[in-house]
Short mmCIF file of C-alpha atoms in Angstrom, two decimals:
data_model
loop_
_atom_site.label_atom_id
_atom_site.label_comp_id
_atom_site.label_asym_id
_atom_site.label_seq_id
_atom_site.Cartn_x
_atom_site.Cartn_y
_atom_site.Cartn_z
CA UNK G 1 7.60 13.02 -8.76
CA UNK G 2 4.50 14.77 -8.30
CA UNK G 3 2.42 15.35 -11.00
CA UNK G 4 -0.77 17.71 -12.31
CA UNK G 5 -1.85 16.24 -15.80
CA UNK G 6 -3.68 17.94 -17.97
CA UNK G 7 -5.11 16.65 -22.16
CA UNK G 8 -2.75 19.11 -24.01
CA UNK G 9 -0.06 17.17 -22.15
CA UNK G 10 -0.87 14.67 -23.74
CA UNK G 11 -1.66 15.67 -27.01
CA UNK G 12 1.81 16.95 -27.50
CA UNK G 13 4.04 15.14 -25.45
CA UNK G 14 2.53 11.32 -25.36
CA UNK G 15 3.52 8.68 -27.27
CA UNK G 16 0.50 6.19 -27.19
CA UNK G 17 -3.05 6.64 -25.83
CA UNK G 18 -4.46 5.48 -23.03
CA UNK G 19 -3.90 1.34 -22.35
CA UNK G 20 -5.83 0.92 -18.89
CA UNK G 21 -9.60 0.64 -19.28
CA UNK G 22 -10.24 -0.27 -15.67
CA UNK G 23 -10.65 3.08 -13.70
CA UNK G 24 -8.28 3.50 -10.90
CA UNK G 25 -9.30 3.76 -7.13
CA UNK G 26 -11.08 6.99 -5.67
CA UNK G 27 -8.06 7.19 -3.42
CA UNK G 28 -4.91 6.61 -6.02
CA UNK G 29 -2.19 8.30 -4.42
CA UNK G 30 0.89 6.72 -5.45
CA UNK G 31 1.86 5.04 -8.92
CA UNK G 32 4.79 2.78 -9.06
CA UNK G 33 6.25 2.14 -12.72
CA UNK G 34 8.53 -0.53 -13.65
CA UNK G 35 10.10 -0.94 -17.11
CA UNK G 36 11.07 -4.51 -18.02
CA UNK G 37 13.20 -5.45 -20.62
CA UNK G 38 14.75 -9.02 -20.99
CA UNK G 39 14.35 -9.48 -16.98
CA UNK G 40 13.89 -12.71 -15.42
CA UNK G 41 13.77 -11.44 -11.51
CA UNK G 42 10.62 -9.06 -12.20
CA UNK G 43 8.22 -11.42 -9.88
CA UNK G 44 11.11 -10.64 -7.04
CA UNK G 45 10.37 -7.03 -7.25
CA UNK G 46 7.13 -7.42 -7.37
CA UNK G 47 7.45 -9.53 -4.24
CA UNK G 48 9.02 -6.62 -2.59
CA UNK G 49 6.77 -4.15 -3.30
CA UNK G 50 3.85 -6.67 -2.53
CA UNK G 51 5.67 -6.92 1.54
CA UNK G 52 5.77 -3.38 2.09
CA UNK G 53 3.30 -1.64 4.77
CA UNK G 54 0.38 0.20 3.31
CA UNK G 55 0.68 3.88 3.21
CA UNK G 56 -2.76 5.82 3.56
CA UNK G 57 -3.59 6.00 -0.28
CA UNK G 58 -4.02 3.51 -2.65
CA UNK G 59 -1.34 1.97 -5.01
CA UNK G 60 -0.81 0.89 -8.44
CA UNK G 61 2.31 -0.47 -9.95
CA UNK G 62 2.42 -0.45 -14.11
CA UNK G 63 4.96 -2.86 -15.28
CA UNK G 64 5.85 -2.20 -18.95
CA UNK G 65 6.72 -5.16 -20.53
CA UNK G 66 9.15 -3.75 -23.73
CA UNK G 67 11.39 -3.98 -26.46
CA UNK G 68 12.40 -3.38 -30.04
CA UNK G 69 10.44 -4.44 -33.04
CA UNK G 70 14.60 -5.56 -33.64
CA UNK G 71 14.44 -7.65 -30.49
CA UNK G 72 15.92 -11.42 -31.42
CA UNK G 73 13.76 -14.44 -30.08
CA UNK G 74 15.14 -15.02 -26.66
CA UNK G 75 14.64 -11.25 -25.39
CA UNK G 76 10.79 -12.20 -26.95
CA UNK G 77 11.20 -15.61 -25.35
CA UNK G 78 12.34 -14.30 -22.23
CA UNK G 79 9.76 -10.69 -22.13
CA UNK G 80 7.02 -13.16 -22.82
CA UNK G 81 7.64 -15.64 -20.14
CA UNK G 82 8.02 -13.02 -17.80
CA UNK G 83 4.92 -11.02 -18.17
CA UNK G 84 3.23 -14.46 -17.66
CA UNK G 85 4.65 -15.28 -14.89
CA UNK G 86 4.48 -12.10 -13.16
CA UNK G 87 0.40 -11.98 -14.38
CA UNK G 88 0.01 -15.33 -12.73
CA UNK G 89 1.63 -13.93 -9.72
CA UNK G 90 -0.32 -10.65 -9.34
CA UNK G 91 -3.69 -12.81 -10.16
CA UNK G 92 -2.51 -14.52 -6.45
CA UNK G 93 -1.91 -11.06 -4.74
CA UNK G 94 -4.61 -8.21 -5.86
CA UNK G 95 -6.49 -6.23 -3.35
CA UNK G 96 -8.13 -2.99 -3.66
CA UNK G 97 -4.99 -0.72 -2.27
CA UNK G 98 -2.59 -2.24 -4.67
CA UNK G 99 -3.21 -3.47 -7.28
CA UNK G 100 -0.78 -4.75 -10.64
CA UNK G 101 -1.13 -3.52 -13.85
CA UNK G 102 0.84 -5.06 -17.03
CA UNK G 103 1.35 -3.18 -20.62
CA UNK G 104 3.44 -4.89 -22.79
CA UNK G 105 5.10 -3.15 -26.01
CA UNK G 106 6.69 -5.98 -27.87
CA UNK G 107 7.33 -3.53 -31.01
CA UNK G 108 8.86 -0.10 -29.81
CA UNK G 109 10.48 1.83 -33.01
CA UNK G 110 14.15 0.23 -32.52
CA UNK G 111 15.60 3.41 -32.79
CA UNK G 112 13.55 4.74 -29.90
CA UNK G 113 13.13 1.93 -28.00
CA UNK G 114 14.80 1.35 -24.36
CA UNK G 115 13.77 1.55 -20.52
CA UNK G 116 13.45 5.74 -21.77
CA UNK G 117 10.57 5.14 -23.56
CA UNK G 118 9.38 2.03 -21.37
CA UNK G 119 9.48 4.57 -18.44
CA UNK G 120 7.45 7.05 -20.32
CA UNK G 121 4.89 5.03 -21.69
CA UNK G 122 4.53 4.02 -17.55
CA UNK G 123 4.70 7.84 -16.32
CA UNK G 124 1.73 8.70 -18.58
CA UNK G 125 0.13 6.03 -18.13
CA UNK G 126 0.41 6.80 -14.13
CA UNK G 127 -0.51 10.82 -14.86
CA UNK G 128 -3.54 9.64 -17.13
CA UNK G 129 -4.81 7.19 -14.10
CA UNK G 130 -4.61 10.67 -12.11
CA UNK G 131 -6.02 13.02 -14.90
CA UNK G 132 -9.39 10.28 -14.50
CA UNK G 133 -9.43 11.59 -10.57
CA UNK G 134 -9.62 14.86 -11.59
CA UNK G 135 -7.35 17.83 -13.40
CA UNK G 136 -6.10 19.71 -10.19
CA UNK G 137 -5.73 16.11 -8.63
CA UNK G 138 -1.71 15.28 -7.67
CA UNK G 139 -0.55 12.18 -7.19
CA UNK G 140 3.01 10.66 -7.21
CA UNK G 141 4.76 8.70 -9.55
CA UNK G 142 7.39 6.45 -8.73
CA UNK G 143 10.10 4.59 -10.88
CA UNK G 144 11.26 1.30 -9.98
CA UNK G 145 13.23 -1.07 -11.47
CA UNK G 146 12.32 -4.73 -12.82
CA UNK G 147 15.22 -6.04 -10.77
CA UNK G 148 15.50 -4.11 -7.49
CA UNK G 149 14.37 -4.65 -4.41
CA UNK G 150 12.68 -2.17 -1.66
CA UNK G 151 12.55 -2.31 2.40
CA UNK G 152 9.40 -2.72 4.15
CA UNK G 153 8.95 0.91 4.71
CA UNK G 154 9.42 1.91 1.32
CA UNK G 155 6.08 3.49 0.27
CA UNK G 156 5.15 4.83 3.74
CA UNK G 157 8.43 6.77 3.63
CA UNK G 158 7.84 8.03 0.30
CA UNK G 159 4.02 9.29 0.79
CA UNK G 160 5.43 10.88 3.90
CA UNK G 161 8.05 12.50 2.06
CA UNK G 162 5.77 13.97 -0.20
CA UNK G 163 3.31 15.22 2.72
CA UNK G 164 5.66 16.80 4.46
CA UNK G 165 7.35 18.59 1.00
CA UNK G 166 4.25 19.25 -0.67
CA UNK G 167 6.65 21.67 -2.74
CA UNK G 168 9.21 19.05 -3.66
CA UNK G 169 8.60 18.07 -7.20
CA UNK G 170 10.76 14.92 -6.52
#
């Protein structure tokens, strides 16, 4: 999805602040975000993402890290584990044209919680990274999921897509 972000945006439609200090790259083009619920496999995806060729812009993936202030121990257990392991894991593959970013919401309101909300909190934290380059600045925002898997081509195809369809608002 392509996106131009503006404050009131935010003011009326977010449902948390800002939770990424670190400003993004000059050249952020393309935001990946991953909810993660109970998911043991996330470091695969990551994996996958990590293996595919560089498009032209720089890229951030935001893994949210969620679940209900109901959640029972082992979904903690298991959210916990996982957002270590996949921290460790990203520590071990940064560079400057991709880099992985963690949020973790161990307390969603149970009635709202769920990958909705996880996705989200993700997509504006992705159109706030772009709102820092700039308010007429677009960038796109992908969704991903803590368990898939992507071909080598996958972001090159996609920022192609988008240059090509500078129109297509997904």
């Amino acid at each position: 999805m392509l996106v131009t972000c503006s404050s009131p945006y935010f003011e009326r439609f977010g449902f948390c602040g800002r939770q990424i200090a670190a400003p993004p790259s000059r050249d952020l083009g393309i935001v990946v975000v991953i909810p993660c619920f109970n998911e043991p496999y996330l470091v695969g995806s990551l994996e996958s993402l990590w293996a595919c060729e560089r498009p032209g812009c720089a890229v951030e993936i935001i893994v949210v890290v969620n679940s209900g202030s109901d959640a029972g121990t082992e979904v903690r257990r298991q959210n916990q584990l996982t957002l270590e392991q996949a921290t460790s894991w990203a520590g071990r593959h940064d560079e400057s044209r991709m880099r992985f970013l963690f949020l973790h919401f161990p307390e969603l309101p149970p009635k709202h919680a769920g990958v909705g909300l996880a996705r989200k909190i993700g997509m504006d934290e992705a159109a706030w990274r772009f709102n820092d380059l700039g308010k007429s600045r677009e960038g796109i925002i992908v969704s991903f999921d803590a368990d898939c898997r992507c071909g080598k081509n996958y972001l090159i195809v996609i920022e192609r897509h988008f240059q090509h369809h500078a129109d297509a608002p997904g």
